[in-house]
Amino acid sequence: MAGVNWLKKGRHWSRKGARSSTPAQVNARLIRELWWTPDHAISRTSTIEERNLRAHQLQSMRLQLLRAVAIARHVQQEASRRQVTLSDSKRQLKAMLKLDDENLAKAIEDCDAKTRAAISEAQNAIWLTPEAKWVNDPESTSTWQILAPETVRRSVEVALLNAHSSTAKSGRKKKPYQLYLAHACLEYWSACRPKGASGRVEFTRAVFAAADWRNDKTRRLRTPEDSKNIERLLSKVASEGSARKWKGDALTALMG
């Protein structure tokens, strides 16, 4: 069967805790962009209380923006790794069925996130059917029950059957983290600058450059096409409003 058997390579990277890294030079550039953005809401007549309140508001928005950058960088860096294909999943599932119960449990724990999700989906389908068999959890001091080994093995068989019958085609994946990052940029820029102020695209480009590992060692693009793409993304975010859904989707991608 074609595909890579990731089980032979130890715990898959998609099941490990991960953290993106940002070069110091990129961090410095982003911090300059954030702190040098003039704040139109503060004037000479503002009181100390108003200035302190405003400082707290902007700091909260900066943290949100930096969080969005971290999420985007993480997803970009993971995208550069070897991704698990449908053939890989089939090969792993087939290899799992040849293992004994103890090694099967370990293989499920260590397999990639995509294959684990397929097994979980099969288990959920079996969960409340007469086919499901249960045993007491040996690691629990209570009467908590878990799926019996034969039912776990059956879920792997079902996942393999589903993989063989899958008609899904690979295509361009959605990138909710881009929308979340664009919303954070728009929110911070709108809070600091009056409506219609120039420089919004340049500011957003600088933030996206910090979030994109491909631009760490290159000069930031300033082509008309680049500006149009950023303007299009900002317009989409402005028209759709809340970033709650984008944030949830982006965090899901981050957690794997």
PDB file of C-alpha atoms in Angstrom:
ATOM      1  CA  MET A   1       0.000   0.000   0.000  1.00  0.00           C
ATOM      2  CA  ALA A   2       1.415   3.410  -0.938  1.00  0.00           C
ATOM      3  CA  GLY A   3       2.083   5.945   1.764  1.00  0.00           C
ATOM      4  CA  VAL A   4       4.340   6.494   4.760  1.00  0.00           C
ATOM      5  CA  ASN A   5       3.933   4.434   7.923  1.00  0.00           C
ATOM      6  CA  TRP A   6       4.497   7.184  10.489  1.00  0.00           C
ATOM      7  CA  LEU A   7       4.099   4.676  13.341  1.00  0.00           C
ATOM      8  CA  LYS A   8       7.676   3.526  12.756  1.00  0.00           C
ATOM      9  CA  LYS A   9       8.976   7.045  13.343  1.00  0.00           C
ATOM     10  CA  GLY A  10       7.671   7.527  16.881  1.00  0.00           C
ATOM     11  CA  ARG A  11       5.045   9.981  18.089  1.00  0.00           C
ATOM     12  CA  HIS A  12       3.894  12.114  15.183  1.00  0.00           C
ATOM     13  CA  TRP A  13       4.709  15.826  15.316  1.00  0.00           C
ATOM     14  CA  SER A  14       1.031  16.789  15.001  1.00  0.00           C
ATOM     15  CA  ARG A  15       0.332  15.151  18.376  1.00  0.00           C
ATOM     16  CA  LYS A  16       3.130  16.922  20.207  1.00  0.00           C
ATOM     17  CA  GLY A  17       2.953  20.271  21.892  1.00  0.00           C
ATOM     18  CA  ALA A  18       4.384  22.913  19.584  1.00  0.00           C
ATOM     19  CA  ARG A  19       5.316  26.548  19.794  1.00  0.00           C
ATOM     20  CA  SER A  20       6.169  28.888  16.980  1.00  0.00           C
ATOM     21  CA  SER A  21       9.339  30.938  17.101  1.00  0.00           C
ATOM     22  CA  THR A  22       9.770  34.496  15.893  1.00  0.00           C
ATOM     23  CA  PRO A  23      13.234  35.883  15.071  1.00  0.00           C
ATOM     24  CA  ALA A  24      14.325  38.812  17.264  1.00  0.00           C
ATOM     25  CA  GLN A  25      14.656  41.094  14.227  1.00  0.00           C
ATOM     26  CA  VAL A  26      11.051  40.390  13.218  1.00  0.00           C
ATOM     27  CA  ASN A  27       9.829  40.942  16.775  1.00  0.00           C
ATOM     28  CA  ALA A  28      11.635  44.281  16.959  1.00  0.00           C
ATOM     29  CA  ARG A  29      10.103  45.449  13.678  1.00  0.00           C
ATOM     30  CA  LEU A  30       6.602  44.481  14.799  1.00  0.00           C
ATOM     31  CA  ILE A  31       6.982  46.178  18.184  1.00  0.00           C
ATOM     32  CA  ARG A  32       8.116  49.376  16.477  1.00  0.00           C
ATOM     33  CA  GLU A  33       5.073  49.302  14.212  1.00  0.00           C
ATOM     34  CA  LEU A  34       2.733  48.865  17.194  1.00  0.00           C
ATOM     35  CA  TRP A  35       4.247  51.479  19.482  1.00  0.00           C
ATOM     36  CA  TRP A  36       4.885  54.068  16.775  1.00  0.00           C
ATOM     37  CA  THR A  37       1.311  54.040  15.519  1.00  0.00           C
ATOM     38  CA  PRO A  38      -0.052  57.436  16.643  1.00  0.00           C
ATOM     39  CA  ASP A  39      -3.143  57.435  18.830  1.00  0.00           C
ATOM     40  CA  HIS A  40      -5.763  59.933  17.666  1.00  0.00           C
ATOM     41  CA  ALA A  41      -7.869  59.471  20.833  1.00  0.00           C
ATOM     42  CA  ILE A  42      -5.259  61.094  23.113  1.00  0.00           C
ATOM     43  CA  SER A  43      -4.818  64.860  23.049  1.00  0.00           C
ATOM     44  CA  ARG A  44      -3.101  67.486  25.147  1.00  0.00           C
ATOM     45  CA  THR A  45      -6.341  68.036  27.054  1.00  0.00           C
ATOM     46  CA  SER A  46      -6.641  64.398  28.108  1.00  0.00           C
ATOM     47  CA  THR A  47      -6.472  63.778  31.851  1.00  0.00           C
ATOM     48  CA  ILE A  48      -4.066  61.354  33.512  1.00  0.00           C
ATOM     49  CA  GLU A  49      -6.968  58.956  34.189  1.00  0.00           C
ATOM     50  CA  GLU A  50      -7.996  59.065  30.536  1.00  0.00           C
ATOM     51  CA  ARG A  51      -4.424  58.442  29.406  1.00  0.00           C
ATOM     52  CA  ASN A  52      -4.029  55.477  31.781  1.00  0.00           C
ATOM     53  CA  LEU A  53      -7.340  53.953  30.694  1.00  0.00           C
ATOM     54  CA  ARG A  54      -6.398  54.393  27.057  1.00  0.00           C
ATOM     55  CA  ALA A  55      -2.988  52.827  27.679  1.00  0.00           C
ATOM     56  CA  HIS A  56      -4.655  49.730  29.174  1.00  0.00           C
ATOM     57  CA  GLN A  57      -7.058  49.471  26.234  1.00  0.00           C
ATOM     58  CA  LEU A  58      -4.281  49.660  23.667  1.00  0.00           C
ATOM     59  CA  GLN A  59      -2.119  47.194  25.593  1.00  0.00           C
ATOM     60  CA  SER A  60      -4.975  44.676  25.551  1.00  0.00           C
ATOM     61  CA  MET A  61      -5.370  45.133  21.795  1.00  0.00           C
ATOM     62  CA  ARG A  62      -1.610  44.764  21.260  1.00  0.00           C
ATOM     63  CA  LEU A  63      -1.673  41.464  23.130  1.00  0.00           C
ATOM     64  CA  GLN A  64      -4.566  40.281  20.980  1.00  0.00           C
ATOM     65  CA  LEU A  65      -2.646  41.252  17.871  1.00  0.00           C
ATOM     66  CA  LEU A  66       0.531  39.497  19.051  1.00  0.00           C
ATOM     67  CA  ARG A  67      -1.526  36.390  19.839  1.00  0.00           C
ATOM     68  CA  ALA A  68      -2.932  36.433  16.310  1.00  0.00           C
ATOM     69  CA  VAL A  69       0.623  36.741  14.952  1.00  0.00           C
ATOM     70  CA  ALA A  70       1.715  33.732  17.039  1.00  0.00           C
ATOM     71  CA  ILE A  71      -1.200  31.653  15.730  1.00  0.00           C
ATOM     72  CA  ALA A  72      -0.462  32.607  12.130  1.00  0.00           C
ATOM     73  CA  ARG A  73       3.252  31.858  12.495  1.00  0.00           C
ATOM     74  CA  HIS A  74       2.478  28.476  14.030  1.00  0.00           C
ATOM     75  CA  VAL A  75       0.161  27.479  11.187  1.00  0.00           C
ATOM     76  CA  GLN A  76       2.649  28.704   8.580  1.00  0.00           C
ATOM     77  CA  GLN A  77       5.492  26.739  10.158  1.00  0.00           C
ATOM     78  CA  GLU A  78       3.406  23.575  10.431  1.00  0.00           C
ATOM     79  CA  ALA A  79       2.445  23.923   6.765  1.00  0.00           C
ATOM     80  CA  SER A  80       6.115  23.616   5.849  1.00  0.00           C
ATOM     81  CA  ARG A  81       6.277  20.129   7.379  1.00  0.00           C
ATOM     82  CA  ARG A  82       5.438  16.883   5.630  1.00  0.00           C
ATOM     83  CA  GLN A  83       1.665  16.530   5.867  1.00  0.00           C
ATOM     84  CA  VAL A  84      -0.119  13.193   6.306  1.00  0.00           C
ATOM     85  CA  THR A  85      -1.940  12.047   3.169  1.00  0.00           C
ATOM     86  CA  LEU A  86      -4.912   9.725   2.834  1.00  0.00           C
ATOM     87  CA  SER A  87      -2.529   6.987   1.690  1.00  0.00           C
ATOM     88  CA  ASP A  88      -0.442   7.527   4.839  1.00  0.00           C
ATOM     89  CA  SER A  89      -3.544   7.134   7.011  1.00  0.00           C
ATOM     90  CA  LYS A  90      -4.579   3.956   5.222  1.00  0.00           C
ATOM     91  CA  ARG A  91      -1.148   2.440   5.677  1.00  0.00           C
ATOM     92  CA  GLN A  92      -1.069   3.284   9.378  1.00  0.00           C
ATOM     93  CA  LEU A  93      -4.558   1.918  10.015  1.00  0.00           C
ATOM     94  CA  LYS A  94      -3.670  -1.292   8.220  1.00  0.00           C
ATOM     95  CA  ALA A  95      -0.469  -1.608  10.282  1.00  0.00           C
ATOM     96  CA  MET A  96      -2.408  -1.010  13.522  1.00  0.00           C
ATOM     97  CA  LEU A  97      -4.634  -4.022  12.901  1.00  0.00           C
ATOM     98  CA  LYS A  98      -1.539  -6.264  13.009  1.00  0.00           C
ATOM     99  CA  LEU A  99      -0.583  -5.121  16.531  1.00  0.00           C
ATOM    100  CA  ASP A 100      -1.601  -6.653  19.852  1.00  0.00           C
ATOM    101  CA  ASP A 101      -3.957  -4.742  22.158  1.00  0.00           C
ATOM    102  CA  GLU A 102      -1.233  -2.979  24.152  1.00  0.00           C
ATOM    103  CA  ASN A 103       0.738  -1.820  21.118  1.00  0.00           C
ATOM    104  CA  LEU A 104      -2.477  -0.863  19.332  1.00  0.00           C
ATOM    105  CA  ALA A 105      -3.405   1.497  22.163  1.00  0.00           C
ATOM    106  CA  LYS A 106       0.065   3.072  22.017  1.00  0.00           C
ATOM    107  CA  ALA A 107      -0.107   3.381  18.209  1.00  0.00           C
ATOM    108  CA  ILE A 108      -3.422   5.234  18.457  1.00  0.00           C
ATOM    109  CA  GLU A 109      -1.932   7.543  21.083  1.00  0.00           C
ATOM    110  CA  ASP A 110       1.123   8.308  18.917  1.00  0.00           C
ATOM    111  CA  CYS A 111      -0.411   8.466  15.427  1.00  0.00           C
ATOM    112  CA  ASP A 112      -0.934  11.726  13.562  1.00  0.00           C
ATOM    113  CA  ALA A 113      -3.876  13.999  14.324  1.00  0.00           C
ATOM    114  CA  LYS A 114      -5.649  13.217  11.043  1.00  0.00           C
ATOM    115  CA  THR A 115      -5.596   9.439  11.583  1.00  0.00           C
ATOM    116  CA  ARG A 116      -6.558   9.870  15.247  1.00  0.00           C
ATOM    117  CA  ALA A 117      -9.553  11.962  14.220  1.00  0.00           C
ATOM    118  CA  ALA A 118     -10.673   9.218  11.816  1.00  0.00           C
ATOM    119  CA  ILE A 119     -10.499   6.627  14.612  1.00  0.00           C
ATOM    120  CA  SER A 120     -12.372   8.925  17.009  1.00  0.00           C
ATOM    121  CA  GLU A 121     -15.102   9.417  14.414  1.00  0.00           C
ATOM    122  CA  ALA A 122     -15.456   5.635  14.063  1.00  0.00           C
ATOM    123  CA  GLN A 123     -15.586   5.225  17.839  1.00  0.00           C
ATOM    124  CA  ASN A 124     -18.304   7.854  18.127  1.00  0.00           C
ATOM    125  CA  ALA A 125     -20.347   5.962  15.537  1.00  0.00           C
ATOM    126  CA  ILE A 126     -20.024   2.737  17.575  1.00  0.00           C
ATOM    127  CA  TRP A 127     -20.332   4.389  20.993  1.00  0.00           C
ATOM    128  CA  LEU A 128     -24.069   3.965  21.639  1.00  0.00           C
ATOM    129  CA  THR A 129     -24.689   0.849  19.530  1.00  0.00           C
ATOM    130  CA  PRO A 130     -25.015  -2.735  20.820  1.00  0.00           C
ATOM    131  CA  GLU A 131     -21.691  -3.419  19.079  1.00  0.00           C
ATOM    132  CA  ALA A 132     -19.820  -1.394  21.706  1.00  0.00           C
ATOM    133  CA  LYS A 133     -18.302  -3.396  24.569  1.00  0.00           C
ATOM    134  CA  TRP A 134     -17.009  -1.856  27.767  1.00  0.00           C
ATOM    135  CA  VAL A 135     -14.505  -2.739  30.509  1.00  0.00           C
ATOM    136  CA  ASN A 136     -13.512  -1.082  33.783  1.00  0.00           C
ATOM    137  CA  ASP A 137     -10.694   1.422  33.422  1.00  0.00           C
ATOM    138  CA  PRO A 138      -7.684  -0.150  35.195  1.00  0.00           C
ATOM    139  CA  GLU A 139      -6.200   3.309  35.865  1.00  0.00           C
ATOM    140  CA  SER A 140      -9.341   4.608  37.567  1.00  0.00           C
ATOM    141  CA  THR A 141     -10.218   4.085  41.237  1.00  0.00           C
ATOM    142  CA  SER A 142     -13.929   4.411  40.428  1.00  0.00           C
ATOM    143  CA  THR A 143     -16.195   2.242  38.272  1.00  0.00           C
ATOM    144  CA  TRP A 144     -15.420   4.345  35.187  1.00  0.00           C
ATOM    145  CA  GLN A 145     -15.587   2.259  32.023  1.00  0.00           C
ATOM    146  CA  ILE A 146     -13.756   2.520  28.728  1.00  0.00           C
ATOM    147  CA  LEU A 147     -14.182   0.838  25.363  1.00  0.00           C
ATOM    148  CA  ALA A 148     -12.997  -2.758  25.344  1.00  0.00           C
ATOM    149  CA  PRO A 149      -9.906  -3.590  23.251  1.00  0.00           C
ATOM    150  CA  GLU A 150     -11.990  -5.489  20.690  1.00  0.00           C
ATOM    151  CA  THR A 151     -14.227  -2.428  20.220  1.00  0.00           C
ATOM    152  CA  VAL A 152     -11.194  -0.178  19.833  1.00  0.00           C
ATOM    153  CA  ARG A 153      -9.856  -2.566  17.203  1.00  0.00           C
ATOM    154  CA  ARG A 154     -13.226  -2.502  15.481  1.00  0.00           C
ATOM    155  CA  SER A 155     -13.093   1.309  15.365  1.00  0.00           C
ATOM    156  CA  VAL A 156      -9.744   1.071  13.554  1.00  0.00           C
ATOM    157  CA  GLU A 157     -11.311  -1.340  11.046  1.00  0.00           C
ATOM    158  CA  VAL A 158     -14.199   1.079  10.474  1.00  0.00           C
ATOM    159  CA  ALA A 159     -11.795   3.990  10.049  1.00  0.00           C
ATOM    160  CA  LEU A 160      -9.895   1.987   7.424  1.00  0.00           C
ATOM    161  CA  LEU A 161     -13.125   1.136   5.581  1.00  0.00           C
ATOM    162  CA  ASN A 162     -14.117   4.811   5.644  1.00  0.00           C
ATOM    163  CA  ALA A 163     -10.692   5.785   4.310  1.00  0.00           C
ATOM    164  CA  HIS A 164     -11.002   3.310   1.418  1.00  0.00           C
ATOM    165  CA  SER A 165     -14.445   4.682   0.521  1.00  0.00           C
ATOM    166  CA  SER A 166     -13.428   8.332   0.863  1.00  0.00           C
ATOM    167  CA  THR A 167     -13.900  10.481  -2.225  1.00  0.00           C
ATOM    168  CA  ALA A 168     -12.397  13.611  -0.684  1.00  0.00           C
ATOM    169  CA  LYS A 169     -10.058  15.524  -2.950  1.00  0.00           C
ATOM    170  CA  SER A 170      -7.186  17.678  -1.834  1.00  0.00           C
ATOM    171  CA  GLY A 171      -7.503  21.370  -2.507  1.00  0.00           C
ATOM    172  CA  ARG A 172      -6.614  24.766  -1.141  1.00  0.00           C
ATOM    173  CA  LYS A 173      -7.256  24.832   2.589  1.00  0.00           C
ATOM    174  CA  LYS A 174      -9.109  27.660   4.275  1.00  0.00           C
ATOM    175  CA  LYS A 175      -6.940  29.962   6.335  1.00  0.00           C
ATOM    176  CA  PRO A 176      -9.096  31.321   9.182  1.00  0.00           C
ATOM    177  CA  TYR A 177      -5.983  32.544  10.999  1.00  0.00           C
ATOM    178  CA  GLN A 178      -5.497  35.123   8.236  1.00  0.00           C
ATOM    179  CA  LEU A 179      -8.968  36.539   8.898  1.00  0.00           C
ATOM    180  CA  TYR A 180      -8.322  36.578  12.640  1.00  0.00           C
ATOM    181  CA  LEU A 181      -5.012  38.374  12.120  1.00  0.00           C
ATOM    182  CA  ALA A 182      -6.539  40.849   9.661  1.00  0.00           C
ATOM    183  CA  HIS A 183      -9.332  41.610  12.143  1.00  0.00           C
ATOM    184  CA  ALA A 184      -6.791  42.253  14.915  1.00  0.00           C
ATOM    185  CA  CYS A 185      -4.904  44.613  12.588  1.00  0.00           C
ATOM    186  CA  LEU A 186      -8.062  46.451  11.588  1.00  0.00           C
ATOM    187  CA  GLU A 187      -9.244  46.763  15.185  1.00  0.00           C
ATOM    188  CA  TYR A 188      -5.930  48.162  16.407  1.00  0.00           C
ATOM    189  CA  TRP A 189      -5.526  50.538  13.463  1.00  0.00           C
ATOM    190  CA  SER A 190      -9.104  51.831  13.805  1.00  0.00           C
ATOM    191  CA  ALA A 191      -8.579  52.447  17.511  1.00  0.00           C
ATOM    192  CA  CYS A 192      -5.389  54.448  16.932  1.00  0.00           C
ATOM    193  CA  ARG A 193      -6.055  56.310  13.693  1.00  0.00           C
ATOM    194  CA  PRO A 194      -9.048  58.364  12.498  1.00  0.00           C
ATOM    195  CA  LYS A 195     -11.231  56.987   9.737  1.00  0.00           C
ATOM    196  CA  GLY A 196      -9.649  57.380   6.311  1.00  0.00           C
ATOM    197  CA  ALA A 197      -6.113  57.860   7.647  1.00  0.00           C
ATOM    198  CA  SER A 198      -3.384  56.652   5.299  1.00  0.00           C
ATOM    199  CA  GLY A 199      -0.963  53.845   6.113  1.00  0.00           C
ATOM    200  CA  ARG A 200      -3.423  51.078   7.006  1.00  0.00           C
ATOM    201  CA  VAL A 201      -2.199  48.719   4.273  1.00  0.00           C
ATOM    202  CA  GLU A 202       1.458  49.306   5.136  1.00  0.00           C
ATOM    203  CA  PHE A 203       0.755  48.644   8.815  1.00  0.00           C
ATOM    204  CA  THR A 204      -1.117  45.427   8.033  1.00  0.00           C
ATOM    205  CA  ARG A 205       1.630  44.302   5.655  1.00  0.00           C
ATOM    206  CA  ALA A 206       4.235  44.732   8.408  1.00  0.00           C
ATOM    207  CA  VAL A 207       2.164  42.641  10.826  1.00  0.00           C
ATOM    208  CA  PHE A 208       1.608  39.896   8.237  1.00  0.00           C
ATOM    209  CA  ALA A 209       5.334  39.883   7.461  1.00  0.00           C
ATOM    210  CA  ALA A 210       5.996  39.186  11.146  1.00  0.00           C
ATOM    211  CA  ALA A 211       3.508  36.315  11.031  1.00  0.00           C
ATOM    212  CA  ASP A 212       4.914  34.787   7.849  1.00  0.00           C
ATOM    213  CA  TRP A 213       8.145  32.788   8.183  1.00  0.00           C
ATOM    214  CA  ARG A 214       8.767  33.051   4.418  1.00  0.00           C
ATOM    215  CA  ASN A 215       9.447  36.775   4.730  1.00  0.00           C
ATOM    216  CA  ASP A 216      11.797  36.610   7.721  1.00  0.00           C
ATOM    217  CA  LYS A 217      14.971  36.941   5.640  1.00  0.00           C
ATOM    218  CA  THR A 218      13.618  38.860   2.680  1.00  0.00           C
ATOM    219  CA  ARG A 219      12.507  42.392   2.019  1.00  0.00           C
ATOM    220  CA  ARG A 220       8.803  42.950   2.453  1.00  0.00           C
ATOM    221  CA  LEU A 221       6.876  42.924  -0.775  1.00  0.00           C
ATOM    222  CA  ARG A 222       5.500  46.252  -1.920  1.00  0.00           C
ATOM    223  CA  THR A 223       3.998  45.262  -5.241  1.00  0.00           C
ATOM    224  CA  PRO A 224       0.560  46.526  -6.327  1.00  0.00           C
ATOM    225  CA  GLU A 225      -0.730  42.933  -6.252  1.00  0.00           C
ATOM    226  CA  ASP A 226       0.387  42.568  -2.626  1.00  0.00           C
ATOM    227  CA  SER A 227      -1.433  45.759  -1.633  1.00  0.00           C
ATOM    228  CA  LYS A 228      -4.587  44.671  -3.448  1.00  0.00           C
ATOM    229  CA  ASN A 229      -4.611  41.327  -1.626  1.00  0.00           C
ATOM    230  CA  ILE A 230      -4.262  43.038   1.750  1.00  0.00           C
ATOM    231  CA  GLU A 231      -6.963  45.586   0.924  1.00  0.00           C
ATOM    232  CA  ARG A 232      -9.265  42.774  -0.206  1.00  0.00           C
ATOM    233  CA  LEU A 233      -8.684  40.869   3.032  1.00  0.00           C
ATOM    234  CA  LEU A 234      -9.285  43.960   5.194  1.00  0.00           C
ATOM    235  CA  SER A 235     -12.494  44.729   3.302  1.00  0.00           C
ATOM    236  CA  LYS A 236     -13.729  41.172   3.839  1.00  0.00           C
ATOM    237  CA  VAL A 237     -13.029  41.380   7.554  1.00  0.00           C
ATOM    238  CA  ALA A 238     -14.675  44.803   7.874  1.00  0.00           C
ATOM    239  CA  SER A 239     -17.834  43.598   6.110  1.00  0.00           C
ATOM    240  CA  GLU A 240     -18.158  40.366   8.106  1.00  0.00           C
ATOM    241  CA  GLY A 241     -17.618  41.950  11.509  1.00  0.00           C
ATOM    242  CA  SER A 242     -16.878  39.803  14.593  1.00  0.00           C
ATOM    243  CA  ALA A 243     -13.695  37.768  14.772  1.00  0.00           C
ATOM    244  CA  ARG A 244     -15.126  35.237  17.266  1.00  0.00           C
ATOM    245  CA  LYS A 245     -15.594  32.465  14.699  1.00  0.00           C
ATOM    246  CA  TRP A 246     -12.227  33.133  13.037  1.00  0.00           C
ATOM    247  CA  LYS A 247     -10.531  33.050  16.430  1.00  0.00           C
ATOM    248  CA  GLY A 248     -12.145  29.708  17.266  1.00  0.00           C
ATOM    249  CA  ASP A 249     -11.143  28.205  13.935  1.00  0.00           C
ATOM    250  CA  ALA A 250      -7.619  29.579  14.215  1.00  0.00           C
ATOM    251  CA  LEU A 251      -7.186  28.203  17.753  1.00  0.00           C
ATOM    252  CA  THR A 252      -8.477  24.818  16.555  1.00  0.00           C
ATOM    253  CA  ALA A 253      -5.792  24.840  13.902  1.00  0.00           C
ATOM    254  CA  LEU A 254      -3.219  25.800  16.483  1.00  0.00           C
ATOM    255  CA  MET A 255      -4.195  22.992  18.862  1.00  0.00           C
ATOM    256  CA  GLY A 256      -4.337  20.425  16.063  1.00  0.00           C
TER     257      GLY A 256
END
